[in-house]
Short mmCIF file of C-alpha atoms in Angstrom, two decimals:
data_model
loop_
_atom_site.label_atom_id
_atom_site.label_comp_id
_atom_site.label_asym_id
_atom_site.label_seq_id
_atom_site.Cartn_x
_atom_site.Cartn_y
_atom_site.Cartn_z
CA MET A 1 30.62 84.16 93.98
CA LYS A 2 29.36 87.56 92.88
CA PHE A 3 29.91 90.88 94.67
CA HIS A 4 27.00 93.26 95.19
CA ARG A 5 27.87 96.58 93.48
CA ASP A 6 27.47 98.42 96.81
CA TYR A 7 30.40 96.38 98.31
CA TRP A 8 32.75 97.03 95.40
CA PRO A 9 35.25 99.63 96.42
CA SER A 10 35.21 102.90 94.72
CA GLU A 11 38.16 104.47 92.81
CA SER A 12 39.22 106.55 95.74
CA GLN A 13 38.99 103.50 98.05
CA ARG A 14 41.07 101.47 95.65
CA ALA A 15 43.70 104.22 95.62
CA ALA A 16 43.73 104.36 99.37
CA LEU A 17 44.10 100.62 99.55
CA ALA A 18 47.09 100.72 97.10
CA LEU A 19 48.73 103.46 99.15
CA ALA A 20 48.27 101.45 102.33
CA LEU A 21 49.81 98.40 100.67
CA LEU A 22 52.76 100.38 99.52
CA VAL A 23 53.38 101.73 103.11
CA LEU A 24 52.98 98.25 104.61
CA LEU A 25 55.00 96.36 101.98
CA PRO A 26 58.39 97.00 103.61
CA ALA A 27 57.11 95.50 106.80
CA LEU A 28 55.35 92.56 105.20
CA SER A 29 58.03 91.83 102.68
CA PRO A 30 61.27 93.51 103.81
CA ASN A 31 63.36 91.51 101.25
CA LEU A 32 61.87 93.65 98.43
CA PHE A 33 63.62 96.63 99.91
CA LEU A 34 66.81 95.18 101.28
CA PRO A 35 69.72 94.62 98.87
CA LEU A 36 70.57 91.22 97.46
CA GLY A 37 74.02 92.15 98.62
CA ARG A 38 75.08 95.53 100.06
CA ALA A 39 76.41 96.64 96.67
CA SER A 40 73.56 95.08 94.66
CA PRO A 41 70.28 96.67 93.58
CA SER A 42 67.22 95.72 95.47
CA ILE A 43 64.31 94.05 93.66
CA PHE A 44 62.01 97.16 94.38
CA SER A 45 64.56 99.62 92.96
CA GLU A 46 64.64 97.95 89.59
CA TRP A 47 60.94 98.36 88.79
CA LYS A 48 62.09 101.08 86.46
CA SER A 49 65.42 101.24 84.73
CA PRO A 50 67.34 104.41 85.38
CA ARG A 51 67.03 106.93 82.54
CA PRO A 52 69.85 109.06 81.06
CA MET A 53 70.01 112.20 83.10
CA HIS A 54 72.01 114.19 80.62
CA LEU A 55 70.62 113.00 77.29
CA ARG A 56 71.72 116.14 75.28
CA LEU A 57 75.32 115.68 76.29
CA PHE A 58 75.20 111.96 75.89
CA LYS A 59 74.00 112.16 72.32
CA ALA A 60 76.67 114.65 71.53
CA ALA A 61 79.34 112.67 73.15
CA LEU A 62 78.42 109.56 71.04
CA GLN A 63 79.17 111.65 67.85
CA SER A 64 82.20 113.49 69.07
CA GLN A 65 85.69 112.96 67.56
CA THR A 66 88.92 113.41 69.38
CA SER A 67 91.92 115.09 67.70
CA VAL A 68 95.46 113.72 67.34
CA GLN A 69 96.77 116.52 69.64
CA GLN A 70 94.22 115.70 72.28
CA GLN A 71 95.30 112.15 72.26
CA HIS A 72 98.92 113.13 72.46
CA ASN A 73 98.40 115.34 75.42
CA LEU A 74 96.14 112.79 77.09
CA TRP A 75 98.33 109.73 76.81
CA SER A 76 101.71 111.44 77.30
CA PRO A 77 103.32 110.42 80.63
CA LEU A 78 103.89 113.10 83.25
CA ALA A 79 107.10 115.12 82.97
CA ASN A 80 109.61 114.89 85.74
CA GLN A 81 108.26 117.00 88.65
CA GLY A 82 111.50 117.25 90.59
CA TRP A 83 110.65 114.65 93.26
CA ARG A 84 111.77 111.08 93.89
CA PRO A 85 110.86 108.32 96.33
CA CYS A 86 112.82 108.50 99.59
CA LEU A 87 112.02 105.30 101.55
CA ASP A 88 115.37 104.59 103.22
CA VAL A 89 114.89 104.82 106.99
CA GLU A 90 117.65 106.76 108.68
CA GLU A 91 117.86 105.90 112.30
CA PRO A 92 118.39 108.64 114.99
CA ARG A 93 122.02 108.89 116.20
CA ASP A 94 121.22 107.44 119.52
CA ALA A 95 119.59 104.32 118.15
CA PRO A 96 121.20 100.93 118.79
CA LEU A 97 123.52 99.79 116.04
CA SER A 98 121.91 96.34 115.74
CA LEU A 99 118.31 95.19 115.88
CA LYS A 100 117.60 92.81 118.74
CA LYS A 101 114.47 90.56 118.93
CA SER A 102 112.20 92.12 121.58
CA PRO A 103 110.56 89.72 124.07
CA ARG A 104 107.47 91.79 123.96
CA TYR A 105 104.79 91.29 121.39
CA ILE A 106 102.28 93.55 119.61
CA GLN A 107 99.18 92.07 118.17
CA VAL A 108 96.65 94.14 116.07
CA PHE A 109 93.27 93.11 114.74
CA LEU A 110 92.31 95.00 111.50
CA ASP A 111 88.79 95.48 110.08
CA GLY A 112 87.61 97.09 106.87
CA GLY A 113 88.44 96.38 103.22
CA LEU A 114 91.86 95.74 101.57
CA ASN A 115 93.07 99.32 101.52
CA GLN A 116 91.94 100.25 105.08
CA GLN A 117 93.77 97.06 106.28
CA LYS A 118 96.88 98.07 104.31
CA MET A 119 97.03 101.37 106.16
CA GLY A 120 96.52 99.61 109.45
CA ILE A 121 99.44 97.20 108.75
CA CYS A 122 101.68 100.20 108.04
CA ASP A 123 100.65 101.84 111.27
CA ALA A 124 101.12 98.63 113.20
CA VAL A 125 104.72 98.46 112.05
CA ALA A 126 105.23 102.01 113.18
CA VAL A 127 103.74 101.41 116.57
CA ALA A 128 105.86 98.32 116.97
CA LYS A 129 108.97 100.54 116.19
CA ILE A 130 107.93 103.15 118.59
CA LEU A 131 107.50 100.69 121.40
CA ASN A 132 110.57 98.53 120.52
CA ALA A 133 108.23 95.52 120.36
CA THR A 134 108.04 92.49 118.09
CA LEU A 135 105.07 92.60 115.73
CA VAL A 136 102.96 89.52 115.15
CA ILE A 137 101.74 89.30 111.56
CA PRO A 138 98.46 91.27 111.74
CA HIS A 139 95.14 89.49 112.03
CA LEU A 140 92.60 90.54 109.35
CA ASP A 141 89.03 90.38 110.80
CA VAL A 142 86.22 88.96 108.66
CA ASN A 143 84.90 91.76 106.36
CA PRO A 144 81.37 92.44 107.71
CA VAL A 145 80.11 93.53 104.24
CA TRP A 146 81.55 90.85 102.02
CA GLN A 147 82.16 88.16 104.55
CA ASP A 148 85.71 87.71 103.23
CA LEU A 149 87.79 85.27 105.39
CA SER A 150 91.11 86.05 103.58
CA SER A 151 94.18 86.15 105.87
CA PHE A 152 97.32 88.30 105.64
CA ALA A 153 99.19 85.38 104.06
CA GLU A 154 96.53 84.90 101.40
CA ILE A 155 96.93 88.47 100.24
CA PHE A 156 100.55 89.52 100.98
CA ASP A 157 103.90 87.71 100.65
CA VAL A 158 104.75 87.25 104.29
CA ASP A 159 108.48 86.28 103.65
CA HIS A 160 108.92 89.38 101.49
CA PHE A 161 107.30 91.56 104.19
CA ALA A 162 109.53 90.37 106.89
CA ASP A 163 112.61 90.44 104.70
CA VAL A 164 112.17 94.09 103.70
CA LEU A 165 111.61 95.13 107.29
CA ARG A 166 114.32 92.84 108.82
CA ASP A 167 116.54 95.89 109.72
CA GLU A 168 113.53 97.94 111.10
CA ILE A 169 111.54 95.79 113.44
CA SER A 170 111.33 92.16 114.58
CA ILE A 171 108.42 90.25 113.05
CA VAL A 172 107.03 86.70 113.87
CA LYS A 173 104.34 84.76 112.02
CA GLU A 174 102.99 83.27 115.25
CA LEU A 175 103.14 83.91 118.94
CA PRO A 176 105.49 81.68 121.00
CA SER A 177 103.65 78.96 122.90
CA GLU A 178 103.52 80.84 126.28
CA PHE A 179 101.33 83.48 124.60
CA SER A 180 99.23 80.98 122.51
CA TRP A 181 96.14 81.99 124.48
CA SER A 182 96.08 85.49 123.04
CA THR A 183 93.63 85.06 120.22
CA ARG A 184 90.69 86.98 118.68
CA GLU A 185 88.38 84.50 120.37
CA TYR A 186 89.97 85.10 123.80
CA TYR A 187 89.36 88.81 123.56
CA ALA A 188 85.85 88.44 122.36
CA THR A 189 84.72 86.61 125.51
CA GLY A 190 85.50 89.05 128.24
CA ILE A 191 87.51 92.07 129.48
CA ARG A 192 91.20 91.25 129.28
CA ALA A 193 94.04 93.18 130.86
CA THR A 194 96.30 92.66 127.77
CA ARG A 195 93.70 94.18 125.25
CA ILE A 196 93.93 97.82 124.41
CA LYS A 197 90.45 98.88 123.20
CA THR A 198 90.45 102.67 123.92
CA THR A 199 93.07 103.77 121.48
CA PRO A 200 91.86 107.17 120.20
CA VAL A 201 91.77 107.90 116.44
CA HIS A 202 95.05 109.37 115.30
CA ALA A 203 96.74 108.74 118.62
CA SER A 204 100.24 110.24 119.23
CA ALA A 205 103.47 108.35 119.80
CA ASP A 206 103.37 109.58 123.34
CA TRP A 207 99.84 108.01 123.88
CA TYR A 208 101.35 104.53 122.96
CA LEU A 209 104.29 105.07 125.19
CA LYS A 210 102.12 106.03 128.13
CA ASN A 211 99.28 103.55 127.73
CA VAL A 212 100.56 100.51 125.88
CA LEU A 213 104.18 100.21 126.95
CA PRO A 214 103.11 99.60 130.55
CA VAL A 215 100.98 96.68 129.43
CA LEU A 216 103.90 95.25 127.43
CA GLN A 217 106.19 95.61 130.36
CA SER A 218 103.72 93.92 132.78
CA TYR A 219 102.46 91.08 130.51
CA GLY A 220 104.94 90.79 127.65
CA ILE A 221 102.04 91.25 125.19
CA ALA A 222 99.49 93.83 124.10
CA ALA A 223 96.66 93.28 121.65
CA ILE A 224 95.12 96.49 120.07
CA ALA A 225 91.73 96.30 118.63
CA PRO A 226 90.16 98.31 117.08
CA PHE A 227 93.23 99.68 115.23
CA SER A 228 92.03 101.44 112.14
CA HIS A 229 93.35 104.96 111.82
CA ARG A 230 94.95 104.71 115.25
CA LEU A 231 98.25 106.65 114.51
CA THR A 232 98.64 110.31 113.97
CA PHE A 233 100.14 111.73 110.78
CA ASN A 234 101.56 114.70 112.61
CA ASN A 235 104.49 115.31 114.93
CA LEU A 236 106.20 111.90 114.31
CA PRO A 237 109.97 111.50 113.73
CA VAL A 238 111.19 111.34 110.17
CA ASN A 239 112.30 107.79 110.50
CA ILE A 240 108.80 106.68 111.60
CA GLN A 241 107.13 108.45 108.69
CA ARG A 242 109.60 106.97 106.21
CA LEU A 243 109.07 103.51 107.84
CA ARG A 244 105.30 103.77 107.31
CA CYS A 245 105.91 104.53 103.57
CA LYS A 246 108.46 101.75 103.26
CA VAL A 247 105.84 99.26 104.50
CA ASN A 248 103.03 100.68 102.15
CA PHE A 249 105.16 101.02 99.01
CA GLN A 250 107.77 98.26 99.36
CA ALA A 251 107.04 95.63 101.98
CA LEU A 252 103.39 94.98 101.16
CA ASP A 253 103.72 92.92 97.98
CA PHE A 254 100.85 90.67 96.75
CA VAL A 255 101.23 86.96 96.70
CA PRO A 256 102.23 85.38 93.34
CA GLN A 257 98.81 84.21 92.31
CA ILE A 258 97.33 87.72 92.52
CA LYS A 259 100.27 89.21 90.58
CA GLU A 260 100.04 86.48 87.95
CA LEU A 261 96.38 87.14 87.31
CA GLY A 262 97.03 90.89 87.37
CA GLU A 263 99.76 90.55 84.79
CA THR A 264 97.49 88.38 82.58
CA LEU A 265 94.89 91.14 82.59
CA VAL A 266 97.47 93.91 81.91
CA ASN A 267 98.90 92.01 78.94
CA ARG A 268 95.45 91.42 77.40
CA LEU A 269 94.50 95.07 77.89
CA ARG A 270 97.65 96.11 76.01
CA GLN A 271 96.84 93.83 73.05
CA PRO A 272 94.48 94.85 70.22
CA PRO A 273 90.85 93.78 71.04
CA THR A 274 89.91 90.37 69.83
CA LYS A 275 87.13 89.77 67.33
CA SER A 276 84.84 88.55 70.25
CA GLN A 277 85.43 91.74 72.08
CA VAL A 278 84.63 93.90 69.03
CA SER A 279 81.49 91.91 68.00
CA GLY A 280 78.26 93.48 69.23
CA THR A 281 79.74 96.94 69.75
CA GLU A 282 77.60 98.81 67.40
CA HIS A 283 78.62 102.12 68.80
CA LEU A 284 82.31 101.56 67.94
CA GLN A 285 83.43 104.40 65.53
CA GLU A 286 86.06 104.52 62.87
CA VAL A 287 89.02 106.63 64.22
CA ASN A 288 91.94 108.39 62.57
CA ASN A 289 95.02 106.11 62.18
CA GLU A 290 97.13 108.69 64.04
CA VAL A 291 94.57 108.56 66.97
CA GLN A 292 94.87 104.73 66.91
CA LYS A 293 98.70 104.99 67.14
CA GLN A 294 98.39 107.21 70.25
CA GLU A 295 96.04 104.75 71.95
CA ALA A 296 97.81 101.46 70.76
CA GLY A 297 98.99 99.27 73.64
CA LYS A 298 97.59 101.62 76.27
CA TYR A 299 94.64 101.48 78.70
CA VAL A 300 92.91 103.48 81.38
CA VAL A 301 91.53 102.19 84.65
CA LEU A 302 88.24 103.58 85.96
CA HIS A 303 87.53 102.84 89.60
CA LEU A 304 83.76 103.09 89.66
CA ARG A 305 82.55 103.41 93.23
CA PHE A 306 78.76 103.54 92.95
CA ASP A 307 77.40 100.95 95.35
CA LYS A 308 74.02 101.02 97.13
CA ASP A 309 75.37 102.32 100.41
CA MET A 310 76.86 105.37 98.60
CA ALA A 311 73.80 106.05 96.55
CA ALA A 312 71.46 105.84 99.64
CA HIS A 313 73.65 107.91 101.92
CA SER A 314 74.08 110.70 99.33
CA ALA A 315 70.27 111.18 99.19
CA CYS A 316 70.61 112.30 95.59
CA ASP A 317 68.34 111.49 92.57
CA PHE A 318 69.97 109.11 90.19
CA GLY A 319 67.23 108.95 87.56
CA GLY A 320 65.42 105.73 88.66
CA GLY A 321 62.12 107.37 89.31
CA LYS A 322 59.86 107.30 92.37
CA ALA A 323 60.41 103.61 92.85
CA GLU A 324 64.18 104.05 93.26
CA LYS A 325 63.75 107.17 95.51
CA LEU A 326 61.44 105.12 97.84
CA ALA A 327 63.73 102.12 97.87
CA LEU A 328 66.81 104.18 98.71
CA ALA A 329 64.92 106.15 101.42
CA LYS A 330 63.84 102.90 103.00
CA TYR A 331 67.39 101.48 102.82
CA ARG A 332 68.74 104.73 104.29
CA GLU A 333 66.33 104.46 107.18
CA VAL A 334 67.20 100.86 107.94
CA LEU A 335 70.97 101.46 107.89
CA TRP A 336 71.26 104.92 109.52
CA GLN A 337 67.91 105.48 111.29
CA GLY A 338 67.43 108.94 109.76
CA ARG A 339 70.97 110.16 110.73
CA VAL A 340 71.90 111.24 107.24
CA LEU A 341 72.52 115.02 106.95
CA ASN A 342 72.03 115.07 103.26
CA SER A 343 68.41 113.96 103.44
CA GLN A 344 67.53 117.37 104.67
CA PHE A 345 68.38 118.91 101.30
CA THR A 346 66.81 118.68 97.89
CA ASP A 347 68.60 117.06 95.04
CA LYS A 348 69.33 120.43 93.47
CA GLU A 349 70.73 121.73 96.61
CA LEU A 350 73.01 118.74 97.04
CA ARG A 351 74.24 119.02 93.47
CA ASN A 352 74.92 122.70 93.80
CA GLN A 353 77.12 121.81 96.80
CA GLY A 354 78.95 119.03 94.92
CA ARG A 355 77.73 116.33 97.29
CA CYS A 356 76.38 113.87 94.76
CA PRO A 357 78.70 111.00 93.57
CA LEU A 358 79.23 110.79 89.83
CA THR A 359 77.10 108.19 88.15
CA PRO A 360 78.48 105.90 85.44
CA GLU A 361 76.87 108.14 82.89
CA GLU A 362 78.55 111.26 84.30
CA ILE A 363 81.92 109.66 84.61
CA GLY A 364 81.53 108.49 80.99
CA LEU A 365 80.78 112.06 79.82
CA LEU A 366 83.84 113.33 81.78
CA LEU A 367 86.06 110.78 80.09
CA ALA A 368 84.77 111.58 76.67
CA ALA A 369 85.21 115.44 77.25
CA LEU A 370 88.81 114.78 78.40
CA GLY A 371 89.49 113.21 74.98
CA PHE A 372 89.16 109.48 75.46
CA SER A 373 87.87 107.95 72.20
CA ASN A 374 85.28 105.23 72.12
CA ASN A 375 88.09 102.86 70.91
CA THR A 376 89.88 103.39 74.29
CA ARG A 377 90.71 100.15 76.27
CA LEU A 378 88.87 100.91 79.49
CA TYR A 379 89.26 98.63 82.57
CA LEU A 380 86.40 98.84 85.07
CA ALA A 381 87.68 98.32 88.66
CA SER A 382 84.76 97.85 90.85
CA HIS A 383 82.63 95.30 92.73
CA LYS A 384 79.03 95.65 91.93
CA VAL A 385 77.46 98.84 90.58
CA TYR A 386 74.10 99.86 92.03
CA GLY A 387 71.52 99.37 89.33
CA GLY A 388 73.52 96.65 87.63
CA GLU A 389 74.01 96.56 83.83
CA ALA A 390 71.13 99.08 83.32
CA ARG A 391 73.03 101.64 85.29
CA ILE A 392 76.34 101.29 83.36
CA SER A 393 74.69 100.95 79.87
CA THR A 394 75.34 104.54 78.91
CA LEU A 395 78.93 104.25 79.97
CA ARG A 396 79.30 101.10 77.95
CA LYS A 397 77.83 102.78 74.86
CA LEU A 398 80.32 105.52 75.19
CA PHE A 399 83.17 103.01 75.68
CA PRO A 400 82.23 99.82 73.92
CA LEU A 401 85.66 98.17 74.65
CA MET A 402 85.18 98.48 78.45
CA GLU A 403 86.34 95.36 80.26
CA ASP A 404 86.60 94.01 83.71
CA LYS A 405 88.12 90.87 85.36
CA LYS A 406 85.39 88.50 84.16
CA GLY A 407 85.45 89.71 80.56
CA LEU A 408 89.28 89.47 80.33
CA SER A 409 89.84 86.07 82.10
CA SER A 410 88.27 82.65 82.36
CA SER A 411 86.67 81.22 85.50
CA GLU A 412 89.68 78.76 85.74
CA GLU A 413 92.11 81.75 85.82
CA ARG A 414 90.05 83.46 88.53
CA ALA A 415 89.63 80.32 90.63
CA THR A 416 91.95 81.31 93.35
CA VAL A 417 90.36 84.75 93.91
CA GLU A 418 86.74 84.27 93.07
CA GLY A 419 84.36 85.13 95.85
CA LYS A 420 87.01 86.81 97.95
CA ALA A 421 86.50 90.55 97.92
CA SER A 422 89.96 91.39 99.22
CA LEU A 423 91.79 89.29 96.68
CA LEU A 424 89.61 90.64 93.85
CA ALA A 425 90.44 94.17 95.04
CA ALA A 426 94.14 93.30 95.07
CA VAL A 427 93.87 92.32 91.46
CA ASP A 428 92.15 95.56 90.61
CA TYR A 429 94.93 97.32 92.61
CA TYR A 430 97.65 95.61 90.58
CA VAL A 431 96.02 96.37 87.17
CA SER A 432 95.43 99.99 88.29
CA MET A 433 99.09 100.49 89.30
CA HIS A 434 100.25 99.28 85.85
CA SER A 435 97.83 101.45 83.83
CA ASP A 436 98.77 104.46 81.76
CA ILE A 437 96.02 106.59 83.38
CA PHE A 438 93.91 106.00 86.51
CA ILE A 439 90.70 107.80 87.38
CA SER A 440 88.36 107.31 90.29
CA ALA A 441 84.75 108.35 90.13
CA SER A 442 84.79 109.38 93.88
CA PRO A 443 86.97 109.44 96.85
CA GLY A 444 87.43 106.44 99.03
CA ASN A 445 90.12 104.11 100.39
CA MET A 446 90.98 102.60 97.03
CA HIS A 447 91.11 106.08 95.44
CA ASN A 448 93.36 107.49 98.25
CA ALA A 449 95.69 104.49 98.16
CA LEU A 450 96.20 104.59 94.41
CA VAL A 451 96.56 108.42 94.27
CA GLY A 452 99.40 108.26 96.75
CA HIS A 453 101.12 105.15 95.30
CA ARG A 454 100.99 106.66 91.70
CA ALA A 455 102.21 109.98 92.95
CA LEU A 456 105.29 108.39 94.41
CA LEU A 457 106.08 106.83 90.98
CA ASN A 458 105.06 110.06 89.02
CA LEU A 459 102.16 108.24 87.14
CA LYS A 460 99.22 110.08 85.56
CA THR A 461 96.15 110.03 87.79
CA ILE A 462 93.14 112.15 87.01
CA ARG A 463 91.10 113.48 89.86
CA PRO A 464 87.56 114.63 88.97
CA ASN A 465 86.72 118.15 89.86
CA MET A 466 83.47 117.46 91.67
CA GLY A 467 82.54 121.04 92.33
CA LEU A 468 82.92 122.00 88.64
CA LEU A 469 81.17 118.93 87.32
CA SER A 470 78.19 119.47 89.61
CA GLN A 471 77.65 122.92 88.15
CA LEU A 472 78.14 121.74 84.57
CA PHE A 473 75.68 118.87 84.95
CA LEU A 474 73.04 121.19 86.37
CA ASN A 475 73.04 123.25 83.18
CA LYS A 476 70.70 121.26 80.96
CA SER A 477 71.12 123.69 77.92
CA MET A 478 74.92 123.49 77.68
CA GLU A 479 76.33 122.48 74.35
CA TRP A 480 78.93 119.80 74.02
CA SER A 481 81.75 122.07 72.94
CA GLU A 482 81.20 124.39 75.93
CA PHE A 483 80.98 121.46 78.29
CA GLN A 484 84.21 119.88 76.88
CA GLN A 485 86.16 123.06 77.09
CA ALA A 486 85.15 123.69 80.66
CA VAL A 487 86.17 120.03 81.55
CA LEU A 488 89.55 120.45 79.91
CA ASN A 489 90.27 123.73 81.61
CA GLY A 490 89.04 122.49 84.95
CA HIS A 491 91.37 119.33 84.90
CA LYS A 492 94.63 120.65 83.72
CA SER A 493 96.14 120.66 87.15
CA ARG A 494 94.32 117.52 88.31
CA GLN A 495 96.35 114.85 86.37
CA GLY A 496 98.98 113.65 88.90
CA GLN A 497 100.71 116.81 89.81
CA ILE A 498 102.56 116.53 93.21
CA ARG A 499 100.61 117.91 96.17
CA LEU A 500 102.44 118.44 99.36
CA ARG A 501 100.91 116.89 102.46
CA LYS A 502 99.22 119.31 104.73
CA GLU A 503 98.62 118.87 108.51
CA LYS A 504 96.34 115.99 109.35
CA GLN A 505 96.40 114.62 105.78
CA SER A 506 97.32 111.02 105.23
CA ILE A 507 100.86 110.19 104.35
CA TYR A 508 99.51 107.30 102.22
CA THR A 509 97.70 109.70 99.97
CA TYR A 510 100.19 112.54 100.02
CA PRO A 511 103.71 110.99 100.25
CA ALA A 512 105.48 114.22 99.67
CA PRO A 513 107.48 115.66 101.32
CA ASP A 514 107.70 112.95 104.12
CA CYS A 515 108.59 110.06 101.85
CA MET A 516 109.85 111.87 98.81
CA CYS A 517 112.95 114.05 98.19
CA PRO A 518 113.80 116.73 95.67
CA SER A 519 115.52 115.12 92.72
#
């Protein structure tokens, strides 16, 4: 069939047709714009691989050499800061001498990821103490993002949990038969008198005494859902604050299979890299023997939080071109229906305000400027990075010995945790707690939990200075030496120094002074 030339569309018509197709494509084929998983890149966003955004600094970092003194300063453990853990719970003088099992039961249903659920468990113990009630082992809701069905007993050692807290509260694994009807399904099918669903965020102890205790007294049981962030950090007795920390830092111990896999990874990270790990790392440099001695047997953990939700919500430009901008804008519209404050600002304005999360490239430049050599054993604690391998390629070039769970273990060794986000996060938590240095690319529940736990044990933890880094990365003419000096100066007091908790701040992130004592 032949077309008459009069019916062949002109160049302007073809352009208009292409534009119309681009606009209609999300409606016709939404899967192109939706993520393969909430932390995975969409098909549309990968039309163009992200380009290095700081090529001048990146090239200089590849050639930079670290000094022996730099390595010594970097890897040296923190000096004693005059604080020690204080987790012994001292009861008020008018408290009963012996703990009696209460006939009243508290249930909580916890949503969120691993670290949000950990905080909820700690708060549940404290609420049970305030109400003098027996705590039922908390129910972990199915994670809506990762669809993780893991229960409390699959993540934490239940017997250890109950044993550590045996002098503090009464704990049962299951409700007695007369309350067997009180289940998640029961509360999902109607309004129930025993469910507390109006608990305000950061509720006071008095709120629980006025609103939950009467339900316990009337029915013998109260189920609280939702329960995330439902207990204040202020104006609580010392024994309640200490109890929360005792749960968080002592009672919540991972099950043996998580610890065994974590220990396997830690041991392998402390060993010299194998030939297979070194092969194909064309960017690996020869380093001074003294530098090698400083790094030998040590490793740093990088928690790289750069998923699609974060990238889209930030409204920043991450170097993926127009296709990526369009894909993120569409994703942002689907998830938040335009209710994203950052989308009102330009990329430069957002970066001036320090609102853009660090990319893998930027966190790599930060690590290099701090003095980590490209022979450093770097463990990557993350789920999936938005943009995939293309996004982290610059980080891998800077640190060729970067590893993660899959690279350090076999599928057989990971069999008990594979496909279970909470268990995988628990393994990362274990490896992070045993590292010489921990650094997180941006704040979040994992970052906050590890910052607090490592502060309690006086372990080195580097907190990126986001405001400073935003300004440095905006300067496209800066030389490497100037960038490195600014980074070093800006992070001297951000390497694990004790910070006292302020009003409204989390006790789990800032354990001093509530759960630490002067030594």
